[in-house]
CSV table of C-alpha atoms and ligand atoms in Angstrom, one decimal:
chain,number,residue,atom,x,y,z
X,1,MET,CA,-63.7,-21.3,37.5
X,2,ARG,CA,-60.3,-20.2,38.4
X,3,ALA,CA,-59.9,-20.3,42.1
X,4,ILE,CA,-59.5,-24.1,42.1
X,5,LYS,CA,-57.6,-24.4,38.8
X,6,LEU,CA,-54.8,-26.4,40.5
X,7,THR,CA,-57.1,-28.6,42.4
X,8,GLN,CA,-59.2,-29.1,39.3
X,9,LEU,CA,-56.5,-31.3,37.9
X,10,LEU,CA,-56.4,-33.4,41.1
X,11,PHE,CA,-60.1,-33.5,41.2
X,12,GLY,CA,-60.3,-34.6,37.5
X,13,ALA,CA,-58.1,-37.5,38.3
X,14,THR,CA,-60.4,-38.6,41.1
X,15,LEU,CA,-63.6,-38.1,39.1
X,16,VAL,CA,-64.1,-41.8,38.5
X,17,LEU,CA,-64.0,-42.4,42.2
X,18,ALA,CA,-66.1,-39.4,43.0
X,19,SER,CA,-68.9,-39.8,40.5
X,20,CYS,CA,-71.8,-42.0,41.0
X,21,SER,CA,-72.6,-45.1,39.0
X,22,LYS,CA,-75.5,-44.9,36.6
X,23,ASP,CA,-78.0,-46.9,38.6
X,24,GLU,CA,-77.8,-44.3,41.4
X,25,VAL,CA,-79.1,-41.5,39.2
X,26,ASN,CA,-82.4,-40.2,40.4
X,27,VAL,CA,-85.2,-39.9,37.8
X,28,VAL,CA,-87.0,-36.6,38.1
X,29,GLU,CA,-89.9,-35.3,36.1
X,30,SER,CA,-88.6,-33.7,33.0
X,31,SER,CA,-91.2,-31.2,32.1
X,32,ILE,CA,-90.9,-27.4,32.7
X,33,ASP,CA,-92.8,-26.4,35.7
X,34,GLU,CA,-96.0,-24.8,34.6
X,35,ASN,CA,-96.7,-23.2,38.0
X,36,ILE,CA,-93.8,-20.8,37.8
X,37,THR,CA,-94.9,-17.2,37.8
X,38,VAL,CA,-92.5,-15.3,35.7
X,39,LYS,CA,-92.7,-11.8,37.1
X,40,ASN,CA,-90.8,-10.1,34.4
X,41,SER,CA,-92.4,-11.8,31.4
X,42,THR,CA,-93.5,-8.5,29.9
X,43,GLU,CA,-90.0,-7.0,29.8
X,44,ARG,CA,-88.8,-10.3,28.3
X,45,ALA,CA,-91.4,-10.3,25.5
X,46,ASN,CA,-89.0,-9.0,22.8
X,47,LEU,CA,-85.8,-10.8,23.6
X,48,LYS,CA,-83.7,-11.9,20.6
X,49,PRO,CA,-83.5,-15.7,20.6
X,50,ILE,CA,-80.3,-16.8,22.3
X,51,GLY,CA,-78.0,-18.1,19.7
X,52,SER,CA,-79.5,-16.0,16.8
X,53,GLY,CA,-76.7,-13.5,17.3
X,54,VAL,CA,-73.5,-13.4,19.4
X,55,MET,CA,-72.9,-13.7,23.2
X,56,MET,CA,-70.9,-11.2,25.2
X,57,GLN,CA,-69.0,-12.5,28.2
X,58,ALA,CA,-69.6,-9.3,30.2
X,59,PHE,CA,-66.7,-9.6,32.6
X,60,TYR,CA,-63.1,-10.7,33.0
X,61,TRP,CA,-61.0,-11.9,36.0
X,62,ASP,CA,-60.7,-9.2,38.6
X,63,VAL,CA,-62.9,-6.6,37.1
X,64,PRO,CA,-62.8,-3.4,39.2
X,65,ALA,CA,-64.0,-4.1,42.8
X,66,GLY,CA,-66.2,-1.7,44.8
X,67,GLY,CA,-69.6,-2.7,43.6
X,68,THR,CA,-69.7,-0.8,40.4
X,69,TRP,CA,-69.5,-3.5,37.8
X,70,TRP,CA,-73.3,-4.1,37.3
X,71,ASN,CA,-73.5,-0.3,36.5
X,72,THR,CA,-70.6,-0.5,34.1
X,73,VAL,CA,-72.2,-3.3,32.2
X,74,LYS,CA,-75.6,-1.5,32.3
X,75,GLY,CA,-74.0,1.4,30.5
X,76,LYS,CA,-73.0,-0.8,27.6
X,77,VAL,CA,-76.0,-3.0,26.9
X,78,GLN,CA,-77.6,-0.7,24.4
X,79,ASP,CA,-74.5,-0.4,22.3
X,80,TRP,CA,-74.0,-4.2,22.4
X,81,SER,CA,-77.5,-4.9,21.4
X,82,ASP,CA,-77.2,-2.4,18.5
X,83,ALA,CA,-74.0,-4.2,17.4
X,84,GLY,CA,-75.8,-7.6,17.2
X,85,ILE,CA,-75.2,-9.2,20.6
X,86,ASP,CA,-78.2,-11.3,21.7
X,87,ALA,CA,-77.2,-12.3,25.3
X,88,ILE,CA,-74.8,-11.3,28.0
X,89,TRP,CA,-73.1,-13.7,30.4
X,90,LEU,CA,-72.6,-12.3,33.9
X,91,PRO,CA,-70.2,-13.7,36.6
X,92,PRO,CA,-71.6,-15.6,39.6
X,93,ALA,CA,-73.8,-13.0,41.1
X,94,SER,CA,-74.4,-14.1,44.7
X,95,LYS,CA,-72.4,-13.7,47.9
X,96,ALA,CA,-69.2,-15.7,48.1
X,97,GLN,CA,-66.7,-16.4,50.8
X,98,ASN,CA,-64.3,-13.7,49.6
X,99,GLY,CA,-67.1,-11.1,50.0
X,100,SER,CA,-66.5,-7.8,48.3
X,101,LEU,CA,-63.4,-9.1,46.5
X,102,SER,CA,-64.8,-12.4,45.2
X,103,MET,CA,-65.3,-13.1,41.5
X,104,GLY,CA,-68.1,-15.3,42.7
X,105,TYR,CA,-66.7,-18.8,42.1
X,106,ASP,CA,-66.5,-19.5,45.9
X,107,PRO,CA,-70.3,-19.4,46.5
X,108,PHE,CA,-71.7,-19.1,50.1
X,109,ASP,CA,-75.2,-17.7,49.9
X,110,TYR,CA,-77.0,-18.3,46.6
X,111,TYR,CA,-79.7,-15.8,47.5
X,112,ASP,CA,-77.6,-12.9,48.7
X,113,PHE,CA,-77.0,-10.7,45.6
X,114,GLY,CA,-75.7,-7.8,47.8
X,115,GLU,CA,-78.2,-7.1,50.6
X,116,PHE,CA,-77.0,-9.1,53.6
X,117,ASP,CA,-74.0,-8.2,55.7
X,118,GLN,CA,-72.0,-11.4,55.6
X,119,MET,CA,-68.6,-12.6,54.4
X,120,GLY,CA,-67.4,-9.1,55.3
X,121,SER,CA,-69.6,-7.0,53.1
X,122,VAL,CA,-73.2,-6.1,52.0
X,123,GLU,CA,-72.6,-5.7,48.3
X,124,THR,CA,-70.8,-8.2,46.2
X,125,ARG,CA,-67.8,-7.2,44.2
X,126,PHE,CA,-70.2,-6.3,41.4
X,127,GLY,CA,-72.8,-4.3,43.3
X,128,SER,CA,-76.2,-4.6,45.1
X,129,THR,CA,-79.3,-6.6,44.4
X,130,THR,CA,-81.0,-3.5,43.1
X,131,GLU,CA,-78.2,-2.7,40.8
X,132,LEU,CA,-78.2,-6.3,39.4
X,133,LYS,CA,-82.0,-6.1,38.8
X,134,GLN,CA,-81.6,-2.7,37.1
X,135,LEU,CA,-78.9,-4.1,34.8
X,136,ILE,CA,-81.1,-7.1,33.9
X,137,THR,CA,-84.1,-4.9,33.3
X,138,SER,CA,-82.0,-2.6,31.1
X,139,ALA,CA,-80.6,-5.6,29.2
X,140,HIS,CA,-84.2,-6.9,28.6
X,141,ASN,CA,-85.4,-3.5,27.5
X,142,ASN,CA,-82.6,-3.7,24.9
X,143,ASN,CA,-83.8,-7.2,23.8
X,144,LEU,CA,-80.8,-8.9,25.4
X,145,SER,CA,-81.1,-12.1,27.4
X,146,VAL,CA,-79.0,-12.5,30.5
X,147,ILE,CA,-77.1,-15.7,31.3
X,148,ALA,CA,-76.3,-16.6,34.9
X,149,ASP,CA,-73.0,-18.2,35.9
X,150,ILE,CA,-74.0,-21.1,38.1
X,151,VAL,CA,-71.4,-22.8,40.5
X,152,LEU,CA,-72.8,-26.0,41.7
X,153,ASN,CA,-69.8,-28.2,42.3
X,154,HIS,CA,-68.6,-26.7,45.5
X,155,ASN,CA,-69.4,-24.2,48.2
X,156,SER,CA,-67.2,-22.0,50.4
X,157,GLY,CA,-67.4,-20.2,53.7
X,158,GLY,CA,-69.1,-22.7,55.9
X,159,GLN,CA,-68.4,-23.2,59.6
X,160,LYS,CA,-66.5,-26.1,60.9
X,161,GLU,CA,-68.5,-29.1,62.2
X,162,LEU,CA,-68.1,-32.8,62.7
X,163,ASN,CA,-68.9,-35.1,59.8
X,164,THR,CA,-70.2,-38.2,61.5
X,165,PHE,CA,-69.4,-40.3,58.4
X,166,THR,CA,-65.8,-39.4,58.3
X,167,GLY,CA,-65.2,-38.6,61.9
X,168,VAL,CA,-63.4,-35.5,60.7
X,169,GLU,CA,-64.3,-31.8,61.2
X,170,TYR,CA,-64.9,-29.8,58.1
X,171,TYR,CA,-66.3,-26.5,56.8
X,172,THR,CA,-69.7,-27.8,55.9
X,173,LYS,CA,-72.1,-25.9,58.2
X,174,PHE,CA,-73.8,-23.2,56.1
X,175,GLU,CA,-76.3,-20.8,57.7
X,176,PRO,CA,-76.7,-18.1,55.2
X,177,LEU,CA,-78.4,-14.8,56.2
X,178,SER,CA,-80.9,-15.1,53.4
X,179,GLY,CA,-82.4,-17.9,55.4
X,180,LYS,CA,-82.4,-20.1,52.3
X,181,PHE,CA,-80.5,-23.3,51.6
X,182,ALA,CA,-79.0,-24.1,54.9
X,183,ARG,CA,-76.6,-27.0,54.5
X,184,THR,CA,-74.8,-29.4,56.8
X,185,PHE,CA,-72.2,-32.1,56.3
X,186,ASP,CA,-74.7,-34.6,54.9
X,187,ASP,CA,-75.2,-32.3,51.9
X,188,PHE,CA,-71.5,-32.6,51.0
X,189,HIS,CA,-69.1,-35.5,50.2
X,190,ALA,CA,-68.4,-37.8,51.9
X,191,ASN,CA,-71.9,-38.5,53.2
X,192,SER,CA,-74.5,-41.2,53.5
X,193,ASN,CA,-74.8,-41.4,49.7
X,194,HIS,CA,-71.1,-41.4,48.7
X,195,GLN,CA,-68.2,-42.4,50.8
X,196,SER,CA,-65.5,-40.9,48.7
X,197,ASP,CA,-64.5,-37.5,49.6
X,198,PRO,CA,-63.1,-35.3,46.8
X,199,ALA,CA,-63.2,-32.3,49.1
X,200,VAL,CA,-60.0,-33.6,50.5
X,201,PHE,CA,-58.4,-32.8,47.2
X,202,GLY,CA,-60.2,-29.6,46.3
X,203,GLY,CA,-60.4,-28.1,49.7
X,204,PHE,CA,-63.8,-26.7,49.0
X,205,PRO,CA,-66.8,-28.7,50.4
X,206,ASP,CA,-68.2,-30.6,47.4
X,207,LEU,CA,-72.0,-30.6,47.1
X,208,CYS,CA,-73.7,-34.0,46.8
X,209,HIS,CA,-76.4,-33.6,44.2
X,210,HIS,CA,-78.1,-36.8,45.1
X,211,GLN,CA,-79.0,-35.4,48.5
X,212,PRO,CA,-82.8,-34.5,48.6
X,213,ASN,CA,-82.1,-31.2,50.4
X,214,VAL,CA,-79.6,-30.2,47.7
X,215,GLN,CA,-81.9,-31.0,44.8
X,216,ASP,CA,-84.8,-29.4,46.6
X,217,TRP,CA,-83.0,-26.1,47.1
X,218,LEU,CA,-81.1,-26.0,43.8
X,219,TRP,CA,-83.9,-26.6,41.4
X,220,LYS,CA,-87.0,-28.4,42.7
X,221,ARG,CA,-88.9,-26.2,45.3
X,222,SER,CA,-90.9,-23.1,44.3
X,223,ASN,CA,-88.1,-20.8,45.5
X,224,SER,CA,-85.2,-23.0,44.5
X,225,VAL,CA,-82.0,-21.3,43.2
X,226,ALA,CA,-83.0,-22.1,39.6
X,227,LYS,CA,-86.6,-20.6,40.0
X,228,TYR,CA,-85.5,-17.7,42.1
X,229,TYR,CA,-82.8,-16.7,39.6
X,230,LYS,CA,-85.3,-16.9,36.8
X,231,ASN,CA,-88.4,-15.4,38.3
X,232,GLU,CA,-87.1,-13.1,41.0
X,233,ILE,CA,-83.8,-11.9,39.6
X,234,GLY,CA,-84.7,-12.2,35.9
X,235,PHE,CA,-82.0,-14.5,34.5
X,236,ASP,CA,-82.9,-16.1,31.2
X,237,GLY,CA,-80.2,-18.7,30.7
X,238,TRP,CA,-77.4,-20.7,32.4
X,239,ARG,CA,-73.7,-21.2,32.2
X,240,PHE,CA,-72.7,-24.0,34.5
X,241,ASP,CA,-69.2,-23.8,36.0
X,242,PHE,CA,-66.8,-26.7,36.2
X,243,VAL,CA,-69.2,-29.5,35.0
X,244,LYS,CA,-66.4,-32.0,35.2
X,245,GLY,CA,-67.0,-32.0,38.9
X,246,PHE,CA,-70.5,-33.5,38.8
X,247,GLU,CA,-72.7,-35.6,36.6
X,248,PRO,CA,-74.5,-34.2,33.5
X,249,TRP,CA,-78.0,-35.2,34.7
X,250,VAL,CA,-77.8,-32.4,37.3
X,251,VAL,CA,-77.7,-29.8,34.4
X,252,LYS,CA,-80.4,-31.7,32.5
X,253,GLU,CA,-82.8,-31.7,35.4
X,254,TRP,CA,-82.1,-28.0,36.2
X,255,LYS,CA,-82.8,-27.2,32.5
X,256,ASN,CA,-85.9,-29.4,32.4
X,257,THR,CA,-87.2,-27.6,35.5
X,258,VAL,CA,-86.8,-24.0,34.5
X,259,GLY,CA,-85.9,-24.1,30.8
X,260,GLY,CA,-83.7,-21.6,29.1
X,261,PHE,CA,-80.5,-21.7,27.1
X,262,THR,CA,-77.9,-23.8,28.9
X,263,VAL,CA,-74.1,-24.2,28.3
X,264,GLY,CA,-71.6,-26.1,30.4
X,265,GLU,CA,-67.9,-25.4,31.0
X,266,LEU,CA,-66.3,-28.8,30.4
X,267,TRP,CA,-62.6,-27.9,30.1
X,268,ASP,CA,-61.5,-30.6,27.8
X,269,GLY,CA,-60.2,-30.4,24.2
X,270,ASN,CA,-61.5,-33.9,23.4
X,271,THR,CA,-64.5,-33.6,21.0
X,272,ASP,CA,-65.9,-37.0,22.0
X,273,THR,CA,-66.0,-35.9,25.6
X,274,LEU,CA,-67.6,-32.6,24.8
X,275,ASN,CA,-70.2,-34.2,22.6
X,276,TRP,CA,-70.9,-36.9,25.2
X,277,TRP,CA,-71.5,-34.3,27.9
X,278,ALA,CA,-73.7,-32.2,25.6
X,279,ASP,CA,-75.8,-35.2,24.8
X,280,GLN,CA,-76.1,-36.3,28.4
X,281,ALA,CA,-76.9,-32.9,29.8
X,282,GLN,CA,-79.1,-31.9,26.8
X,283,ALA,CA,-77.2,-28.7,26.8
X,284,SER,CA,-74.6,-26.8,24.8
X,285,ALA,CA,-70.9,-26.9,25.7
X,286,PHE,CA,-68.1,-24.5,25.3
X,287,ASP,CA,-66.1,-25.7,22.3
X,288,PHE,CA,-62.7,-26.2,23.9
X,289,ALA,CA,-61.8,-28.5,21.0
X,290,CYS,CA,-62.2,-25.6,18.6
X,291,TYR,CA,-60.3,-23.3,21.1
X,292,TYR,CA,-57.2,-25.6,21.1
X,293,LYS,CA,-57.3,-26.1,17.4
X,294,MET,CA,-57.4,-22.4,16.9
X,295,ARG,CA,-54.4,-22.0,19.2
X,296,ASP,CA,-52.5,-24.6,17.1
X,297,ALA,CA,-53.6,-22.8,13.9
X,298,PHE,CA,-53.0,-19.2,14.8
X,299,GLU,CA,-50.3,-19.4,17.5
X,300,GLY,CA,-48.8,-22.6,16.2
X,301,GLY,CA,-48.6,-21.4,12.6
X,302,ASP,CA,-50.4,-24.4,11.1
X,303,MET,CA,-53.8,-23.5,9.6
X,304,THR,CA,-54.4,-27.1,8.6
X,305,GLN,CA,-55.2,-27.7,12.3
X,306,LEU,CA,-58.5,-26.1,11.5
X,307,ASN,CA,-59.4,-29.3,9.5
X,308,GLY,CA,-59.5,-31.2,12.9
X,309,ASP,CA,-62.4,-32.3,14.9
X,310,MET,CA,-64.4,-29.7,16.9
X,311,LEU,CA,-67.7,-29.7,18.6
X,312,TRP,CA,-69.4,-27.4,16.2
X,313,LYS,CA,-68.6,-29.8,13.4
X,314,ARG,CA,-70.6,-32.5,15.2
X,315,SER,CA,-73.4,-30.1,16.0
X,316,GLY,CA,-73.5,-26.3,15.5
X,317,SER,CA,-76.4,-26.0,18.0
X,318,LYS,CA,-74.4,-27.7,20.8
X,319,ALA,CA,-71.3,-25.6,20.4
X,320,VAL,CA,-70.5,-22.3,22.0
X,321,THR,CA,-67.3,-21.1,20.4
X,322,PHE,CA,-64.9,-18.6,22.0
X,323,VAL,CA,-61.4,-17.1,21.5
X,324,ALA,CA,-60.7,-16.1,25.1
X,325,ASN,CA,-62.4,-16.1,28.5
X,326,HIS,CA,-61.9,-15.0,32.1
X,327,ASP,CA,-59.7,-18.1,32.7
X,328,THR,CA,-57.7,-18.6,29.6
X,329,ASP,CA,-56.3,-16.2,27.0
X,330,ILE,CA,-53.6,-18.0,24.9
X,331,ILE,CA,-54.4,-16.9,21.4
X,332,ILE,CA,-52.6,-13.6,21.6
X,333,ASN,CA,-51.2,-13.1,18.1
X,334,ASN,CA,-53.7,-13.1,15.3
X,335,LYS,CA,-56.6,-12.8,17.7
X,336,MET,CA,-58.7,-11.1,15.0
X,337,LEU,CA,-58.1,-14.0,12.7
X,338,ALA,CA,-59.5,-16.3,15.4
X,339,TYR,CA,-62.6,-14.1,15.8
X,340,ALA,CA,-63.0,-14.1,12.0
X,341,TYR,CA,-63.0,-17.8,12.2
X,342,ILE,CA,-65.7,-18.3,15.0
X,343,LEU,CA,-67.8,-15.4,13.7
X,344,THR,CA,-68.1,-16.9,10.2
X,345,HIS,CA,-68.5,-20.6,11.3
X,346,GLU,CA,-71.2,-22.7,12.9
X,347,GLY,CA,-71.7,-22.6,16.7
X,348,TYR,CA,-72.8,-19.8,18.9
X,349,PRO,CA,-69.9,-17.4,19.2
X,350,THR,CA,-68.9,-15.6,22.4
X,351,ILE,CA,-66.9,-12.4,22.5
X,352,PHE,CA,-64.7,-11.7,25.5
X,353,TYR,CA,-65.3,-8.3,27.2
X,354,ARG,CA,-61.7,-7.1,27.1
X,355,ASP,CA,-61.3,-8.1,23.5
X,356,TYR,CA,-64.3,-6.0,22.5
X,357,GLU,CA,-64.0,-3.1,24.9
X,358,GLU,CA,-60.3,-2.7,25.4
X,359,TRP,CA,-57.9,-4.8,23.2
X,360,LEU,CA,-59.2,-5.2,19.7
X,361,ASN,CA,-60.6,-2.8,17.1
X,362,LYS,CA,-64.3,-2.4,17.9
X,363,GLU,CA,-65.2,-1.4,14.4
X,364,ARG,CA,-63.6,-4.6,13.0
X,365,MET,CA,-65.4,-6.6,15.7
X,366,ASN,CA,-68.7,-5.0,14.9
X,367,ASN,CA,-68.2,-5.8,11.2
X,368,LEU,CA,-67.6,-9.5,12.0
X,369,ILE,CA,-70.7,-9.6,14.3
X,370,TRP,CA,-72.7,-8.1,11.4
X,371,ILE,CA,-71.3,-10.7,9.0
X,372,HIS,CA,-72.2,-13.5,11.5
X,373,ASN,CA,-75.7,-12.3,12.0
X,374,ASN,CA,-76.4,-11.5,8.3
X,375,LEU,CA,-74.3,-13.8,6.1
X,376,ALA,CA,-73.0,-16.8,8.0
X,377,SER,CA,-75.8,-19.3,7.4
X,378,GLY,CA,-76.0,-22.9,6.2
X,379,ASN,CA,-73.5,-25.7,6.7
X,380,THR,CA,-69.8,-25.4,6.1
X,381,SER,CA,-67.4,-26.7,3.4
X,382,ILE,CA,-63.7,-26.2,3.7
X,383,LEU,CA,-62.3,-25.2,0.3
X,384,TYR,CA,-58.6,-24.9,0.9
X,385,THR,CA,-56.0,-25.1,3.7
X,386,ASP,CA,-52.2,-25.0,4.0
X,387,ASN,CA,-49.9,-23.8,6.8
X,388,ASN,CA,-50.8,-20.1,6.2
X,389,GLU,CA,-54.1,-20.1,4.5
X,390,TYR,CA,-57.7,-21.3,5.3
X,391,ILE,CA,-60.7,-20.9,3.0
X,392,ALA,CA,-64.2,-22.1,3.8
X,393,LYS,CA,-67.7,-21.4,2.6
X,394,ARG,CA,-71.0,-21.3,4.4
X,395,ASN,CA,-73.5,-22.7,2.0
X,396,GLY,CA,-76.4,-20.4,2.9
X,397,HIS,CA,-79.8,-20.9,4.3
X,398,ASN,CA,-82.4,-18.4,3.4
X,399,GLY,CA,-79.5,-16.3,2.2
X,400,PRO,CA,-76.4,-16.5,0.0
X,401,GLY,CA,-73.9,-17.7,2.6
X,402,LEU,CA,-70.3,-16.6,2.4
X,403,VAL,CA,-66.7,-17.5,1.6
X,404,VAL,CA,-64.1,-16.7,4.3
X,405,TYR,CA,-60.4,-16.4,3.5
X,406,ILE,CA,-58.0,-16.3,6.5
X,407,ASN,CA,-54.3,-15.6,5.9
X,408,ASN,CA,-51.6,-16.1,8.5
X,409,ALA,CA,-48.8,-15.2,6.1
X,410,ASP,CA,-47.1,-11.8,6.1
X,411,HIS,CA,-47.9,-11.1,2.4
X,412,TRP,CA,-51.1,-10.7,0.4
X,413,ASP,CA,-52.5,-14.0,-1.1
X,414,GLU,CA,-55.0,-14.8,-3.7
X,415,ARG,CA,-56.6,-18.0,-4.8
X,416,TRP,CA,-59.2,-19.5,-7.2
X,417,VAL,CA,-62.1,-21.1,-5.3
X,418,GLN,CA,-65.4,-22.6,-6.3
X,419,THR,CA,-68.4,-20.8,-4.8
X,420,ASN,CA,-72.1,-21.6,-4.9
X,421,TRP,CA,-72.7,-18.5,-7.0
X,422,ASN,CA,-72.8,-18.5,-10.8
X,423,ASN,CA,-72.2,-15.4,-12.9
X,424,THR,CA,-72.6,-13.3,-9.8
X,425,ARG,CA,-70.8,-10.2,-8.7
X,426,ILE,CA,-69.3,-10.6,-5.2
X,427,LYS,CA,-67.4,-8.4,-2.8
X,428,ASP,CA,-65.4,-8.5,0.4
X,429,PHE,CA,-67.8,-7.5,3.2
X,430,THR,CA,-64.9,-6.6,5.5
X,431,GLY,CA,-63.7,-4.0,3.1
X,432,HIS,CA,-60.1,-5.3,3.3
X,433,SER,CA,-60.1,-6.0,-0.5
X,434,THR,CA,-61.6,-3.6,-3.0
X,435,TRP,CA,-62.1,-6.4,-5.6
X,436,GLU,CA,-65.6,-7.0,-6.9
X,437,PRO,CA,-65.1,-10.0,-9.1
X,438,VAL,CA,-67.9,-11.8,-11.1
X,439,THR,CA,-68.0,-15.6,-10.6
X,440,GLN,CA,-67.8,-17.8,-13.6
X,441,GLY,CA,-70.7,-19.9,-14.9
X,442,ASN,CA,-69.4,-22.8,-12.8
X,443,GLY,CA,-68.9,-20.7,-9.7
X,444,TRP,CA,-65.2,-20.3,-9.9
X,445,VAL,CA,-63.7,-17.0,-8.9
X,446,LYS,CA,-60.4,-15.5,-7.7
X,447,ILE,CA,-60.4,-13.9,-4.3
X,448,GLN,CA,-57.6,-12.2,-2.3
X,449,VAL,CA,-56.7,-11.6,1.3
X,450,PRO,CA,-54.2,-9.1,3.0
X,451,PRO,CA,-51.3,-10.3,5.2
X,452,LYS,CA,-52.2,-11.5,8.7
X,453,SER,CA,-55.8,-10.7,7.9
X,454,TYR,CA,-59.1,-12.1,6.5
X,455,SER,CA,-61.7,-11.3,3.8
X,456,VAL,CA,-65.3,-12.4,3.7
X,457,TRP,CA,-67.0,-12.7,0.3
X,458,SER,CA,-70.7,-12.8,-0.5
X,459,VAL,CA,-73.1,-11.6,-3.1
X,460,LYS,CA,-72.9,-7.8,-3.6
N,1,ZN,ZN1,-72.9,-37.6,46.0
N,2,ZN,ZN1,-48.8,-17.1,0.6
């Protein structure tokens, strides 16, 4: 979500008005549809479980246009899998109003992945249907799952028609060339279900998820968007865009219908809000609380901010942690320290394409991914924090765990900490320190860390 960043603020303010009261919520069967024929189940047989490793956000805002992006990503999936990535998150893949230039967040035809001549182009910015399917097959063959970016709040590119509820003409007539999911004004706000009209604020026609036609096409029918994406295109999981714009039961019902890992973009630093949404949607949420605490710690120069509340501290399995994404990139200094933080802590960490491929040291990133996948297990205990330093341990689970030492000062530091290991030789698995100390009988040991850097200690 970026195209409506400005309006998002306005829309957020009207959310109370726009959202439906609880007694309006439709109850829908909550079992995964057994009748779905999964065409590509064979190539999916060996996928790594999503969340066992690290997610790659496989795009950034305004990736090169011209229909080459799917091929670019395809060329990288083997290396990413070898490095310990378990899933790739693709941008919204179907035809949007801005055609060959769109990043996909202004969806028009959910079923046109680059084969119909509409919105000024056949291919999407990223390529053709065939190229997308080839990318997904290649990812699956490298044991990677593929996460679709799903934009359900709003649509774009419809023709003008009269809304008989408001008496006003608006861009709500959608007749996509795929022939699927035709929409009219009653599928958008305001309509017979809801009189309020947030579209006035956002500009984009705002889908009404209570409308039977909308539910039917989005997730219920045999060739719904959800089932088509899973069974025909091959997506394995879901990233829902701008979930502040609609109620969490929509995500829950989608997930209950087709299954798969699900994460929502609820752009809010309030942990209670994130936790509430994750509970209601029965899904994971991006940990914006963690994101803003890291900003205050690494940019703001106060590492004690990392003692604050974050979604991963409530539940590691609900939190998808990240340092940057296609919308926001505010942790500029000490970015490696932020990655050292999310890749040693609980939650499912995401790596931003440009950080990995262009901006940061790939060898250092791969080392942290390895540490995440091999050492970072068990719950977390914070051992020490001050303005410049942060030390925590993962207590281990079927493994020794680790101690991570992050230093925002411009000099080396060292400190005595109590580990879970007694009379045991440990080392820094980042290679930043050459020390190989032996812990005392009570677990105490002295560890060190370079300036503006980190060390990660575990059993040698
Ligand atoms: Zn509605
Ligand atoms: Zn110091």
